[in-house]
Coordinates of C-alpha atoms and ligand atoms in Angstrom, one line a residue:
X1 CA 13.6 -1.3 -62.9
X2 CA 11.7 -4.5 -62.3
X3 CA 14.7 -6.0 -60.3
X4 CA 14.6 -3.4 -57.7
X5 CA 10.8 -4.1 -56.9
X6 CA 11.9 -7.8 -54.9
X7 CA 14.8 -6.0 -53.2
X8 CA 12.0 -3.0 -52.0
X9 CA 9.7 -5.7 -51.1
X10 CA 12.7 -7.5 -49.0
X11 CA 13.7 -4.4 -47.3
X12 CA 10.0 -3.6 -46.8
X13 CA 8.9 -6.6 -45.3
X14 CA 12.9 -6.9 -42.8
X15 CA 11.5 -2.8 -41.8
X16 CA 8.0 -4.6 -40.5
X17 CA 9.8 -7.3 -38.7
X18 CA 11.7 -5.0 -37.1
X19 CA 9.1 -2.4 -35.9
X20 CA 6.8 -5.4 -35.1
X21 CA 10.0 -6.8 -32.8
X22 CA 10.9 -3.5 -31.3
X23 CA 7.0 -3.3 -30.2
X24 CA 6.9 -6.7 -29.1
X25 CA 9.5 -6.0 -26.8
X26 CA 8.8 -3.1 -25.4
X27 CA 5.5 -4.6 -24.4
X28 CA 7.4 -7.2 -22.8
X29 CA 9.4 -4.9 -21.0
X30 CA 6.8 -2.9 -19.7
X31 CA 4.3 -5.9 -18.9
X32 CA 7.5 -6.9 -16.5
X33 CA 7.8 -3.9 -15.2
X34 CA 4.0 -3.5 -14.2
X35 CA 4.7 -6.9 -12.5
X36 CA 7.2 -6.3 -11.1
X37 CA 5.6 -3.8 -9.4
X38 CA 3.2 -6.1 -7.8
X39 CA 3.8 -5.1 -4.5
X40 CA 3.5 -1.2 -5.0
X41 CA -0.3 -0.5 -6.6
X42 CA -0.3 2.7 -8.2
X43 CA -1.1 5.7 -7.1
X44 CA -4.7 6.3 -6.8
X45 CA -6.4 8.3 -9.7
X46 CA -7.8 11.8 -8.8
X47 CA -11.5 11.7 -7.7
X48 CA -11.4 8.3 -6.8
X49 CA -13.1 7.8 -3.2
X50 CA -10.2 6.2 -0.8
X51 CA -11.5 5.6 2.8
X52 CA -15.0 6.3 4.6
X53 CA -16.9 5.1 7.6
X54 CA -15.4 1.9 9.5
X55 CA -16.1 -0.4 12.3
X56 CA -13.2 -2.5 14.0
X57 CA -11.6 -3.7 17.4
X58 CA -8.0 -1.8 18.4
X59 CA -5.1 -3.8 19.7
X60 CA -6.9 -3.6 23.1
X61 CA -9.7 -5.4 22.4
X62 CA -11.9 -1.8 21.9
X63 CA -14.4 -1.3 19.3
X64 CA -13.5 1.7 17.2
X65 CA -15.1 3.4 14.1
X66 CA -13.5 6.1 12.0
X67 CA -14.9 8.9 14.0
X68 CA -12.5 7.6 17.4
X69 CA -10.1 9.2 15.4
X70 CA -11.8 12.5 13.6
X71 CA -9.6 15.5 14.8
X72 CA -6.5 13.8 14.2
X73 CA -4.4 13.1 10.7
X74 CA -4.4 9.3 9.9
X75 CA -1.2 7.4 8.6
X76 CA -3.2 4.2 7.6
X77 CA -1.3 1.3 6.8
X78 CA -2.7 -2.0 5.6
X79 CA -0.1 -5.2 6.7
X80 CA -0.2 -8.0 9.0
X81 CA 2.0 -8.9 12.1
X82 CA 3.5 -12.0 10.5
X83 CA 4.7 -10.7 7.2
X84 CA 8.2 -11.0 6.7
X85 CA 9.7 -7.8 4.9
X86 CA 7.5 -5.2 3.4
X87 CA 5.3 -4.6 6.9
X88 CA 8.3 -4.2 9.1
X89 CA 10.3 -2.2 6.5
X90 CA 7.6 0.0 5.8
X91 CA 6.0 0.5 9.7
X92 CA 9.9 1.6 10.5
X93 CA 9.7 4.0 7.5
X94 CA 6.3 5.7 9.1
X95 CA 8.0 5.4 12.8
X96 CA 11.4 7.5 11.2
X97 CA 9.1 10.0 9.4
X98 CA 7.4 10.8 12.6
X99 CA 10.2 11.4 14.7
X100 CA 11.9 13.5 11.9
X101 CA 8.5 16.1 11.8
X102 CA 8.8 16.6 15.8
X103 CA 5.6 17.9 17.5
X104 CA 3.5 17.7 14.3
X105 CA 3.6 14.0 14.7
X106 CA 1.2 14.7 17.5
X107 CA -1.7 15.8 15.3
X108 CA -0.8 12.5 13.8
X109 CA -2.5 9.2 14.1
X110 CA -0.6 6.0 12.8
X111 CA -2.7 2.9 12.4
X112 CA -1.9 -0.5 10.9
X113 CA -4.9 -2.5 9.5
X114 CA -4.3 -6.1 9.4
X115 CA -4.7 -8.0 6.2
X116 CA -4.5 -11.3 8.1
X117 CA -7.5 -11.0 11.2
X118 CA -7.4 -14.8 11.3
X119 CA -4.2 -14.8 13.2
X120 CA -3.4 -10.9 14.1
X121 CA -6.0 -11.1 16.7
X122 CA -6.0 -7.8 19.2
X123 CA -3.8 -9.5 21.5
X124 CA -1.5 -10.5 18.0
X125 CA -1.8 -6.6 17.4
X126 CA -0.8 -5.5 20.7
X127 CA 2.8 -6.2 21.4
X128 CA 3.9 -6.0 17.5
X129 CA 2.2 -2.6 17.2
X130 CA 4.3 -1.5 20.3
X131 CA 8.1 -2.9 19.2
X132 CA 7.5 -0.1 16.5
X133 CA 6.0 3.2 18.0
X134 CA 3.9 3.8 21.3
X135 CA 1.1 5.4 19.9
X136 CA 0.5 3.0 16.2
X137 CA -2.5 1.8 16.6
X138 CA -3.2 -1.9 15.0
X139 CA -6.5 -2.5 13.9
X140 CA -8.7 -6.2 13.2
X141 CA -11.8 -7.3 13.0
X142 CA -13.8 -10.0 11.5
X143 CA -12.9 -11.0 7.7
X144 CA -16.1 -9.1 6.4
X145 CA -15.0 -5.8 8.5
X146 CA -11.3 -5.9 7.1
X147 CA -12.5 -6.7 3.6
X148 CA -15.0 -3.6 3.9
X149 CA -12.0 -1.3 5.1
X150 CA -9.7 -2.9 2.6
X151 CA -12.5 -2.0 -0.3
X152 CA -13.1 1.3 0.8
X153 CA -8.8 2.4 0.6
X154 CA -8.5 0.1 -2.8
X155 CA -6.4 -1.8 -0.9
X156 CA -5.5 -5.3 -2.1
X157 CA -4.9 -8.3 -0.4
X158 CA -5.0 -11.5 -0.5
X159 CA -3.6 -15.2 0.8
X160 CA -0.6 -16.2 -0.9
X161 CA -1.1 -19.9 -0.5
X162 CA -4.4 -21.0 -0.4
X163 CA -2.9 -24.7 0.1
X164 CA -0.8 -23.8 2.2
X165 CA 0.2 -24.3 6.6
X166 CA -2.4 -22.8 8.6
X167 CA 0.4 -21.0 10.7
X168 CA 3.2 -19.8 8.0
X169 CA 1.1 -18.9 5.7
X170 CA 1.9 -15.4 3.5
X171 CA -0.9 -13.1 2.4
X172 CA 0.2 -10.5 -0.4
X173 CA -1.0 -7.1 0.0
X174 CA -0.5 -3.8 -1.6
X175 CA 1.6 -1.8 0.4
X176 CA 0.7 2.1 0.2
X177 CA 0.3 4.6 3.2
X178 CA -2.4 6.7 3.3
X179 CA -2.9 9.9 5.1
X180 CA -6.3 11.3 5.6
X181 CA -7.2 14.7 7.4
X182 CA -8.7 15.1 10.5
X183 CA -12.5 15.3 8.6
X184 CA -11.8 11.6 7.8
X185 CA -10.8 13.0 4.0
X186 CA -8.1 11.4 1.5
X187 CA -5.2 13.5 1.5
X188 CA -2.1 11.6 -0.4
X189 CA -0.6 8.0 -0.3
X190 CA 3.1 7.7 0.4
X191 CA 4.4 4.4 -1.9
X192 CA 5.9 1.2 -0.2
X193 CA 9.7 2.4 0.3
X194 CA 9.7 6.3 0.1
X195 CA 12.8 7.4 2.2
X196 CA 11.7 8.7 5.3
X197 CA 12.4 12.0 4.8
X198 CA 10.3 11.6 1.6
X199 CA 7.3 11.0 4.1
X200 CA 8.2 13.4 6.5
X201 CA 8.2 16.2 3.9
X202 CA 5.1 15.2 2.6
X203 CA 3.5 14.9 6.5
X204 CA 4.9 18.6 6.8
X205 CA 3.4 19.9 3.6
X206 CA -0.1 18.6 4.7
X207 CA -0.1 19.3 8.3
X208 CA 1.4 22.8 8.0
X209 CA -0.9 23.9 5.3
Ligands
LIG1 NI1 3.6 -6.9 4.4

């Protein structure tokens, strides 16, 4: 009897290492994931405010608050002109899902907000905003008037090398699309690299309704 009581003990103590191992690791694997995901915030939590009132200059130099646009849906994008992937890839996902919803895209609005107002200046804005669609709308302002806007859609952002060239400079960003209704309200966000069709059916759920 009393030789068994080690080899329960053995077995006992291999059984903790093993369940403490399997949680380790599955915390690793989900801390990487959540990482990995750094570009892609989550989706906003229900009854959390995203956008409000707004002050900034349009890619032709106008001054424009949120009411320019009240009467129209908004496809609000937060990027800047000089990032290298995620902006382009995404502004092209918002340009396919508007010409996929035909004349609904009318009651639509694209804007991009820059996240870099240092160097997308309006005249920065102007002739990016038009390689991609006619009507997008590019937005700046001063750093205080971006980092309001930013706030207000729990947008992130932020320079990715503080150290670094004053021209080549990256600034990370969360990369969500929101759509708001024509009262200025928070409708849905569409996540950095839904298919286009994806967005399209989502624009067509919302407009139609
Ligand atoms: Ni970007």
């Amino acid at each position: 009897m009393t030789d068994k009581k080690p080899d329960t003990t053995a077995r006992r103590a291999i059984l903790v290492a093993v369940v403490l191992i399997f949680v380790a690791a599955t915390g690793w694997f989900q801390l990487r994931h959540f990482i990995d995901q750094g570009h892609e915030i989550a989706q906003p939590l229900p009854g959390v405010q995203i956008g409000g009132p707004f002050t900034l200059t349009d890619h032709n130099g106008e001054r424009v608050t949120d009411e320019t646009y009240r009467g129209k849906y908004l496809l609000v994008y937060f990027g800047y002109t000089f990032c290298p992937d995620v902006c382009p890839t995404e502004l092209t996902i918002i340009v396919d899902a508007l010409d996929r919803i035909g004349p609904l895209a009318d009651k639509i609005q694209p804007i991009l907000i820059t996240v870099d107002p240092a160097r997308d200046t309006a005249e920065a804005l102007k002739p990016y905003v038009a390689a991609f669609h006619p009507r997008l709308v590019g937005l700046t302002g001063t750093e205080e008037e971006i980092a309001s806007v930013a706030r207000s859609y729990r947008a992130y952002y932020a320079r990715a090398d503080e150290e670094g060239d004053k021209e080549t400079y990256l600034v990370d960003h969360s990369a969500l699309t929101y759509l708001m209704g024509p009262d200025g309200e928070f409708l849905t966000t569409f996540s950095y690299g839904s298919p286009a069709e994806t967005v399209a059916k989502g624009l067509r759920k919302f407009i139609q309704n």
